[in-house]
Amino acid sequence: MSYYGNILTLYNSTAQQEQKVATALADNDVNYEKVGSTYFIRSRSKKNTREVLASIAALNIEYSFFHNAIPTRSYFRADGIDRDTIDRIQAIMGTDI
Amino acid sequence: MKKLFTILSIALLQATSTDAQHNFNGFSQYYPIGEGPNINLRTSYVKSETILFEANPTVRYSFYNDMQKKLGENRNHAHAYYIAARPQLRMYTDSSLPVKMPAYRVLLSTQQLWRVKDHNLFSFSIESGHYSNGQSGCAFNELYTDGSRECDSVYSLITDDTDLSAILNRRNGNFSTNMTELLFNYRINRLDDDDMPDRVHSITFGATLFHDRFLGIFDFGGYSDADIKIYGRFRFHAGYEYERVLNNGMRLSVSENMELISKPHKSVNPFRSVTTVTWFPKKLVKEFGVYMSYVFGHDNYNFRFVDSGHQGVIGITWSGFPPFALTNGAPPEDRTHVPGLPEDDEE
């Protein structure tokens, strides 16, 4: 099965909006890690990615969404985040190999 | 020893061929039109010869190829420019196992591809260059050299009733022409959840023109007046292929390809049909497949097109256009030009 790493960032978001995002991600059955206002999301296919994006877009919030079509050729770097969180993000984004 | 050397040489060519399918930017170099390299065992057309195996170590030396890259970026036009080397070698079971009369095509080529409705793809290829078997003998007499007065006199004795298959010089008969091939292809793709084609209908048609001048300009490598009357000037092609990805990820392809020679010598069967079933196992590289074919009609091994009959074939091949993602995953409304990237020529 294929998978894709995606990065969703919310801007000026409220707790209520973040709850709606969490519900949208759960409805689309994706694994994700939330750090601040950023969600690292592992989608199962390009179709699944489009469904996630459509759900987010329907919430009428400020956001940016990055879909990485070739995750195994990507690189991830973070500072100031604990090691376990980084490991979980790398697993989601496919950059842990 | 000679047999071992030949097999090693072909294996090296094959390895070069598959390696040449990749370039340094990480994208494979795919071509929607054209047969991929293959090695096969096949039965013989004539009783006097038994084929040990045939190799078609096709290599495309690219100058430029953005087929996978452009389609993966949701672009609507992709193209490739390359030199196609299409050798065809047969080893026979005669004494010392000779590779007799191998054929060489070296062609300056381009392929242009457009995405049309619903991710269907339209493409065409033009390939032009030289096609010969590099032999020096008279085509219909082993005793004489090609172009000699004696050879000309042999040609002068050929009539419409002559059985050319019976008198063909099968050891070193010369076959030489320049050629241009124009092929059109239309692919109807059904995409899976990852935008990879999982069911493909592919239709191809076109023609090959034999002409005297190289690239239509330079006066070398052409045919003689007597030969072109035997070859026929045009060869028309039509083909259909259905390819399906199975549930376990393996692929199965069924294809039918036909060729019709326009106005060859009366003893030549103008028709050729090749029916092929190819299985692409998932565990190996996705280009690799195992195939079986049934061939009916004229032979396609340079001057042996004068032979006609049935052939059974079993072999291995490398597909020139395996399924790959035809988008970058963006929803249709976002499949527009990306700011910051260079514009396509046509966009």
Coordinates of C-alpha atoms in Angstrom, one line a residue:
Chain A
M1 CA 0.0 0.0 0.0
S2 CA 1.3 3.5 -0.8
Y3 CA 1.3 6.4 1.6
Y4 CA 2.0 10.1 1.5
G5 CA 3.2 12.6 4.0
N6 CA 1.3 15.9 4.2
I7 CA 1.7 19.1 6.2
L8 CA -1.3 21.1 7.2
T9 CA -0.8 24.4 9.0
L10 CA -3.6 26.4 10.5
Y11 CA -3.4 30.2 10.9
N12 CA -5.2 32.2 13.6
S13 CA -7.2 29.1 14.5
T14 CA -9.5 28.7 17.4
A15 CA -10.0 25.6 19.6
Q16 CA -13.3 25.0 17.9
Q17 CA -11.7 25.1 14.5
E18 CA -9.0 22.7 15.6
Q19 CA -11.6 20.3 16.9
K20 CA -13.3 20.4 13.5
V21 CA -10.0 19.6 11.8
A22 CA -9.4 16.7 14.2
T23 CA -12.9 15.4 13.3
A24 CA -12.2 15.8 9.6
L25 CA -9.0 13.9 9.8
A26 CA -10.6 11.1 11.8
D27 CA -13.5 10.9 9.3
N28 CA -10.9 10.3 6.6
D29 CA -9.1 7.7 8.6
V30 CA -5.6 9.1 8.5
N31 CA -2.8 9.0 11.0
Y32 CA -1.4 12.3 12.1
E33 CA 0.7 14.1 14.6
K34 CA -0.2 17.7 15.8
V35 CA 2.6 20.1 16.8
G36 CA 1.3 23.6 17.7
S37 CA -0.9 24.6 14.8
T38 CA 0.8 22.1 12.4
Y39 CA -0.5 18.7 11.5
F40 CA 1.7 16.1 10.0
I41 CA -0.7 13.7 8.2
R42 CA -0.1 10.3 6.6
S43 CA -2.6 9.6 3.8
R44 CA -3.1 6.3 2.2
S45 CA -3.4 7.3 -1.5
K46 CA -3.7 10.4 -3.7
K47 CA -7.4 10.0 -3.6
N48 CA -7.4 9.8 0.2
T49 CA -5.2 13.0 0.2
R50 CA -7.7 14.8 -2.0
E51 CA -10.6 13.7 0.3
V52 CA -8.6 15.1 3.3
L53 CA -8.0 18.4 1.5
A54 CA -11.6 18.7 0.5
S55 CA -12.7 18.2 4.1
I56 CA -10.3 20.8 5.3
A57 CA -11.3 23.2 2.6
A58 CA -15.0 22.8 3.5
L59 CA -14.2 24.2 7.0
N60 CA -13.7 27.7 5.8
I61 CA -10.5 28.3 7.8
E62 CA -7.1 29.8 7.1
Y63 CA -4.7 27.1 6.3
S64 CA -1.8 25.9 4.0
F65 CA -1.5 22.3 2.9
F66 CA 1.5 20.6 1.5
H67 CA 1.3 17.2 -0.2
N68 CA 4.6 15.4 -0.8
A69 CA 4.1 13.1 -3.9
I70 CA 7.5 11.4 -3.5
P71 CA 8.0 11.1 0.3
T72 CA 11.0 8.7 0.2
R73 CA 13.1 11.4 -1.5
S74 CA 12.3 14.1 1.1
Y75 CA 14.1 15.3 4.2
F76 CA 12.8 16.5 7.5
R77 CA 14.6 18.6 10.1
A78 CA 13.2 20.0 13.4
D79 CA 14.7 21.6 16.5
G80 CA 13.1 22.2 19.9
I81 CA 10.7 19.3 19.5
D82 CA 11.3 16.2 21.6
R83 CA 12.9 13.1 20.1
D84 CA 9.8 10.9 20.3
T85 CA 7.6 13.5 18.5
I86 CA 10.2 13.8 15.8
D87 CA 10.3 10.1 15.3
R88 CA 6.5 10.0 15.0
I89 CA 6.6 12.8 12.5
Q90 CA 9.3 11.1 10.5
A91 CA 7.3 7.9 10.4
I92 CA 4.2 9.8 9.2
M93 CA 6.1 11.7 6.6
G94 CA 8.0 8.7 5.4
T95 CA 11.4 10.3 6.0
D96 CA 12.5 7.8 8.7
I97 CA 14.3 5.5 6.3
Chain B
M1 CA 33.1 -20.2 -26.8
K2 CA 31.5 -18.3 -29.7
K3 CA 28.1 -19.0 -28.3
L4 CA 29.1 -17.9 -24.9
F5 CA 30.6 -14.7 -26.2
T6 CA 27.4 -14.0 -28.2
I7 CA 25.1 -14.6 -25.2
L8 CA 27.4 -12.4 -23.0
S9 CA 27.3 -9.6 -25.6
I10 CA 23.6 -9.7 -25.9
A11 CA 23.2 -9.7 -22.1
L12 CA 25.5 -6.7 -22.0
L13 CA 23.5 -4.9 -24.6
Q14 CA 20.3 -5.8 -22.7
A15 CA 21.7 -4.4 -19.5
T16 CA 22.8 -1.2 -21.3
S17 CA 19.3 -1.0 -22.7
T18 CA 17.5 -1.2 -19.4
D19 CA 20.1 1.1 -17.8
A20 CA 19.5 3.6 -20.6
Q21 CA 15.9 3.8 -19.5
H22 CA 16.9 5.9 -16.5
N23 CA 18.6 9.3 -16.2
F24 CA 20.2 11.1 -13.4
N25 CA 17.2 13.2 -12.1
G26 CA 15.5 10.2 -10.7
F27 CA 12.8 9.9 -13.4
S28 CA 12.6 6.9 -15.6
Q29 CA 12.6 7.6 -19.4
Y30 CA 9.4 6.2 -20.7
Y31 CA 8.2 6.1 -24.3
P32 CA 4.5 5.6 -25.1
I33 CA 5.3 4.2 -28.5
G34 CA 7.6 1.4 -29.5
E35 CA 8.5 -2.1 -28.6
G36 CA 10.7 -2.6 -25.6
P37 CA 13.9 -4.8 -25.6
N38 CA 13.3 -8.5 -25.5
I39 CA 14.9 -11.9 -25.8
N40 CA 12.9 -14.9 -27.0
L41 CA 12.9 -18.4 -28.1
R42 CA 10.8 -19.0 -31.3
T43 CA 10.0 -21.7 -33.7
S44 CA 11.2 -21.4 -37.3
Y45 CA 9.4 -20.4 -40.5
V46 CA 11.3 -22.7 -42.8
K47 CA 12.5 -26.3 -42.4
S48 CA 16.0 -25.6 -43.5
E49 CA 16.7 -23.3 -40.5
T50 CA 16.1 -23.7 -36.8
I51 CA 16.2 -20.6 -34.6
L52 CA 18.0 -21.0 -31.3
F53 CA 16.9 -17.6 -30.0
E54 CA 16.2 -14.0 -31.0
A55 CA 17.3 -10.8 -29.2
N56 CA 15.9 -7.3 -29.8
P57 CA 18.2 -5.2 -27.5
T58 CA 16.5 -1.9 -28.3
V59 CA 18.3 1.1 -26.8
R60 CA 17.0 4.6 -26.9
Y61 CA 19.8 7.2 -26.3
S62 CA 17.9 10.2 -25.0
F63 CA 18.8 13.8 -25.6
Y64 CA 15.7 14.9 -23.7
N65 CA 12.8 13.0 -22.1
D66 CA 10.2 14.5 -19.7
M67 CA 7.4 12.0 -20.1
Q68 CA 7.2 10.9 -16.4
K69 CA 8.2 14.3 -15.0
K70 CA 5.7 16.4 -16.9
L71 CA 2.8 14.0 -16.4
G72 CA 3.6 13.8 -12.7
E73 CA 3.4 17.6 -12.6
N74 CA -0.1 17.6 -14.1
R75 CA 1.3 19.1 -17.3
N76 CA -0.6 18.4 -20.5
H77 CA 2.4 18.0 -23.0
A78 CA 5.5 15.9 -22.7
H79 CA 8.1 15.0 -25.2
A80 CA 11.3 13.0 -25.9
Y81 CA 14.1 13.3 -28.4
Y82 CA 16.5 10.4 -28.9
I83 CA 18.4 8.1 -31.1
A84 CA 16.8 4.7 -31.3
A85 CA 19.1 1.7 -31.9
R86 CA 16.9 -1.2 -32.8
P87 CA 19.1 -4.2 -33.6
Q88 CA 17.6 -7.6 -34.2
L89 CA 19.7 -10.7 -33.9
R90 CA 18.9 -14.4 -34.4
M91 CA 21.1 -17.3 -33.5
Y92 CA 20.5 -20.4 -35.6
T93 CA 21.4 -24.0 -34.7
D94 CA 23.6 -24.5 -37.8
S95 CA 27.2 -25.7 -37.3
S96 CA 29.0 -23.2 -35.0
L97 CA 25.7 -21.6 -34.0
P98 CA 25.9 -18.5 -36.2
V99 CA 24.1 -15.2 -35.7
K100 CA 23.0 -14.9 -39.3
M101 CA 22.2 -11.6 -41.0
P102 CA 21.5 -9.5 -37.9
A103 CA 19.5 -6.4 -38.7
Y104 CA 20.3 -2.9 -37.5
R105 CA 18.0 0.1 -37.4
V106 CA 19.6 3.4 -36.2
L107 CA 16.9 6.1 -36.2
L108 CA 16.8 9.8 -35.2
S109 CA 13.5 10.1 -33.3
T110 CA 11.0 12.1 -31.4
Q111 CA 7.9 11.3 -29.4
Q112 CA 5.3 13.9 -28.5
L113 CA 2.5 13.2 -26.0
W114 CA -0.6 15.1 -24.9
R115 CA -2.9 14.6 -22.0
V116 CA -6.5 14.8 -23.4
K117 CA -9.9 14.1 -21.8
D118 CA -9.9 12.2 -18.5
H119 CA -6.2 11.4 -18.4
N120 CA -6.3 9.7 -21.8
L121 CA -3.0 10.2 -23.7
F122 CA -2.5 10.9 -27.4
S123 CA 1.0 10.6 -28.8
F124 CA 2.9 10.2 -32.0
S125 CA 6.4 9.2 -32.9
I126 CA 8.6 9.9 -35.9
E127 CA 11.7 7.8 -36.4
S128 CA 13.9 8.2 -39.4
G129 CA 17.2 6.6 -40.3
H130 CA 18.9 3.5 -41.7
Y131 CA 17.8 -0.1 -41.7
S132 CA 20.1 -2.8 -43.0
N133 CA 21.7 -6.2 -42.2
G134 CA 25.3 -5.1 -43.1
Q135 CA 25.8 -8.0 -45.5
S136 CA 27.8 -7.9 -48.7
G137 CA 26.4 -10.9 -50.6
C138 CA 23.9 -11.0 -53.5
A139 CA 20.4 -11.4 -51.9
F140 CA 19.5 -14.4 -54.1
N141 CA 22.8 -16.1 -54.7
E142 CA 25.5 -17.0 -52.2
L143 CA 28.2 -17.1 -54.9
Y144 CA 28.1 -13.4 -55.9
T145 CA 28.6 -10.1 -54.1
D146 CA 25.8 -7.5 -54.0
G147 CA 25.9 -5.1 -56.9
S148 CA 28.1 -7.3 -59.1
R149 CA 27.1 -7.9 -62.7
E150 CA 26.4 -11.6 -61.9
C151 CA 24.1 -10.6 -59.0
D152 CA 22.2 -8.2 -61.3
S153 CA 21.7 -11.0 -63.8
V154 CA 20.2 -13.1 -61.0
Y155 CA 17.8 -10.3 -60.2
S156 CA 16.9 -10.1 -63.9
L157 CA 15.7 -13.7 -63.8
I158 CA 13.2 -13.0 -61.0
T159 CA 9.6 -13.0 -62.2
D160 CA 6.2 -12.7 -60.5
D161 CA 6.2 -16.5 -60.2
T162 CA 9.6 -16.8 -58.5
D163 CA 9.5 -18.2 -55.0
L164 CA 11.9 -15.8 -53.3
S165 CA 11.9 -17.7 -50.0
A166 CA 13.3 -20.7 -51.9
I167 CA 16.2 -18.8 -53.5
L168 CA 17.1 -16.3 -50.7
N169 CA 20.7 -16.2 -49.7
R170 CA 20.4 -17.0 -46.0
R171 CA 24.1 -16.7 -45.2
N172 CA 25.0 -13.1 -46.3
G173 CA 22.3 -11.7 -48.6
N174 CA 22.3 -7.9 -48.4
F175 CA 19.3 -6.0 -47.2
S176 CA 19.5 -2.2 -47.1
T177 CA 17.2 0.8 -47.1
N178 CA 16.6 4.1 -45.4
M179 CA 13.3 4.5 -43.6
T180 CA 10.9 6.8 -41.8
E181 CA 8.3 5.5 -39.4
L182 CA 5.3 7.6 -38.3
L183 CA 3.1 6.1 -35.5
F184 CA 0.1 7.4 -33.7
N185 CA -1.1 6.1 -30.3
Y186 CA -4.2 6.7 -28.1
R187 CA -4.4 5.4 -24.6
I188 CA -7.6 5.3 -22.6
N189 CA -6.5 5.1 -18.9
R190 CA -8.6 4.3 -15.9
L191 CA -6.8 5.5 -12.8
D192 CA -6.7 3.9 -9.4
D193 CA -6.7 5.7 -6.1
D194 CA -3.0 6.7 -6.6
D195 CA -3.7 8.1 -10.1
M196 CA -1.8 5.1 -11.6
P197 CA -3.4 3.5 -14.7
D198 CA -4.9 0.2 -13.7
R199 CA -6.8 -0.5 -16.9
V200 CA -5.5 0.7 -20.2
H201 CA -6.8 0.4 -23.8
S202 CA -4.0 1.4 -26.2
I203 CA -4.5 1.8 -30.0
T204 CA -1.7 2.3 -32.4
F205 CA -1.6 2.9 -36.1
G206 CA 0.8 4.3 -38.6
A207 CA 3.2 3.5 -41.5
T208 CA 6.8 2.9 -42.4
L209 CA 8.1 4.4 -45.6
F210 CA 11.3 2.9 -47.2
H211 CA 13.1 5.7 -49.1
D212 CA 16.4 5.9 -50.9
R213 CA 18.1 8.8 -49.2
F214 CA 19.1 8.9 -45.5
L215 CA 16.7 11.3 -43.7
G216 CA 15.4 12.1 -47.2
I217 CA 18.5 14.2 -47.9
F218 CA 21.8 12.2 -48.0
D219 CA 22.6 9.8 -50.7
F220 CA 23.8 6.7 -48.9
G221 CA 22.5 3.5 -47.4
G222 CA 19.5 3.3 -49.7
Y223 CA 18.1 0.5 -51.8
S224 CA 18.6 -0.6 -55.4
D225 CA 15.7 -0.3 -57.9
A226 CA 15.4 -4.0 -58.0
D227 CA 15.3 -4.4 -54.2
I228 CA 12.5 -1.8 -53.6
K229 CA 10.2 -3.7 -56.0
I230 CA 10.6 -6.7 -53.8
Y231 CA 10.5 -4.9 -50.4
G232 CA 7.4 -2.8 -51.2
R233 CA 7.7 0.9 -50.3
F234 CA 5.1 1.2 -47.5
R235 CA 4.4 -1.0 -44.5
F236 CA 1.2 -0.1 -42.6
H237 CA 0.8 -0.9 -38.9
A238 CA -2.2 -1.3 -36.6
G239 CA -2.2 -2.5 -33.0
Y240 CA -4.4 -2.8 -30.0
E241 CA -3.3 -3.6 -26.4
Y242 CA -5.4 -4.1 -23.2
E243 CA -3.5 -4.0 -20.0
R244 CA -4.9 -4.6 -16.5
V245 CA -3.4 -4.4 -13.1
L246 CA -4.6 -7.4 -11.1
N247 CA -5.6 -7.3 -7.4
N248 CA -2.2 -8.5 -6.3
G249 CA -0.4 -5.8 -8.2
M250 CA 0.8 -8.0 -11.1
R251 CA -0.1 -6.8 -14.6
L252 CA -1.5 -8.7 -17.5
S253 CA -1.4 -7.5 -21.1
V254 CA -3.0 -8.8 -24.2
S255 CA -2.1 -7.3 -27.6
E256 CA -2.7 -7.8 -31.3
N257 CA -0.4 -6.1 -33.8
M258 CA -0.7 -6.3 -37.6
E259 CA 1.4 -5.2 -40.4
L260 CA 0.6 -4.9 -44.1
I261 CA 3.3 -4.5 -46.8
S262 CA 2.1 -2.5 -49.7
K263 CA 2.9 -4.0 -53.1
P264 CA 5.8 -6.3 -52.4
H265 CA 6.9 -9.1 -54.7
K266 CA 4.1 -11.5 -55.6
S267 CA 5.6 -14.3 -53.6
V268 CA 5.6 -12.3 -50.4
N269 CA 2.7 -12.7 -47.9
P270 CA 1.9 -9.0 -47.3
F271 CA 0.2 -9.6 -44.0
R272 CA 1.7 -10.3 -40.5
S273 CA -0.2 -10.7 -37.3
V274 CA 1.4 -11.0 -33.8
T275 CA -0.9 -11.9 -30.9
T276 CA 0.8 -11.6 -27.5
V277 CA 0.1 -12.2 -23.8
T278 CA 2.5 -10.6 -21.4
W279 CA 2.7 -11.1 -17.6
F280 CA 4.5 -8.5 -15.5
P281 CA 5.2 -10.0 -12.0
K282 CA 5.0 -7.4 -9.2
K283 CA 8.1 -8.7 -7.3
L284 CA 10.5 -7.6 -10.0
V285 CA 11.1 -4.2 -11.7
K286 CA 7.8 -3.1 -13.0
E287 CA 9.1 -2.9 -16.6
F288 CA 10.0 -6.6 -16.7
G289 CA 7.6 -9.1 -18.2
V290 CA 7.4 -12.6 -19.6
Y291 CA 5.4 -13.1 -22.8
M292 CA 4.1 -15.6 -25.3
S293 CA 3.2 -14.8 -28.9
Y294 CA 1.6 -16.4 -31.8
V295 CA 2.8 -15.0 -35.2
F296 CA 1.1 -15.5 -38.5
G297 CA 2.2 -14.1 -41.9
H298 CA 5.5 -12.8 -43.2
D299 CA 8.7 -12.9 -41.1
N300 CA 10.1 -9.5 -39.8
Y301 CA 13.8 -10.4 -39.9
N302 CA 15.2 -8.1 -42.6
F303 CA 15.2 -10.0 -46.0
R304 CA 13.5 -13.0 -44.4
F305 CA 10.2 -11.2 -44.9
V306 CA 10.0 -13.3 -48.0
D307 CA 9.3 -16.3 -45.6
S308 CA 5.7 -16.8 -44.4
G309 CA 4.0 -19.1 -42.0
H310 CA 3.3 -19.5 -38.3
Q311 CA 5.6 -19.0 -35.3
G312 CA 5.3 -19.6 -31.6
V313 CA 7.4 -17.3 -29.4
I314 CA 8.2 -17.3 -25.7
G315 CA 10.4 -14.6 -24.1
I316 CA 11.2 -11.9 -21.6
T317 CA 10.7 -8.2 -22.2
W318 CA 11.0 -4.7 -20.7
S319 CA 8.0 -2.5 -21.2
G320 CA 8.8 1.0 -22.5
F321 CA 5.7 2.6 -20.9
P322 CA 4.7 0.9 -17.6
P323 CA 2.0 2.4 -15.4
F324 CA 3.2 5.5 -13.4
A325 CA 1.3 8.2 -11.6
L326 CA -0.3 10.6 -14.1
T327 CA -0.8 13.4 -11.6
N328 CA 0.8 14.8 -8.5
G329 CA -2.3 14.2 -6.5
A330 CA -3.8 17.7 -6.7
P331 CA -7.6 18.0 -7.1
P332 CA -8.7 18.9 -10.6
E333 CA -9.4 22.5 -9.7
D334 CA -5.8 23.0 -8.5
R335 CA -4.3 21.4 -11.6
T336 CA -3.2 24.7 -13.1
H337 CA 0.2 26.3 -13.7
V338 CA 2.3 26.5 -10.5
P339 CA 3.7 30.0 -9.9
G340 CA 7.5 30.0 -10.0
L341 CA 7.8 27.0 -12.3
P342 CA 8.7 27.7 -16.0
E343 CA 5.8 27.7 -18.4
D344 CA 5.3 24.9 -20.8
D345 CA 6.0 25.8 -24.3
E346 CA 2.3 25.4 -25.3
E347 CA 0.8 26.8 -22.1

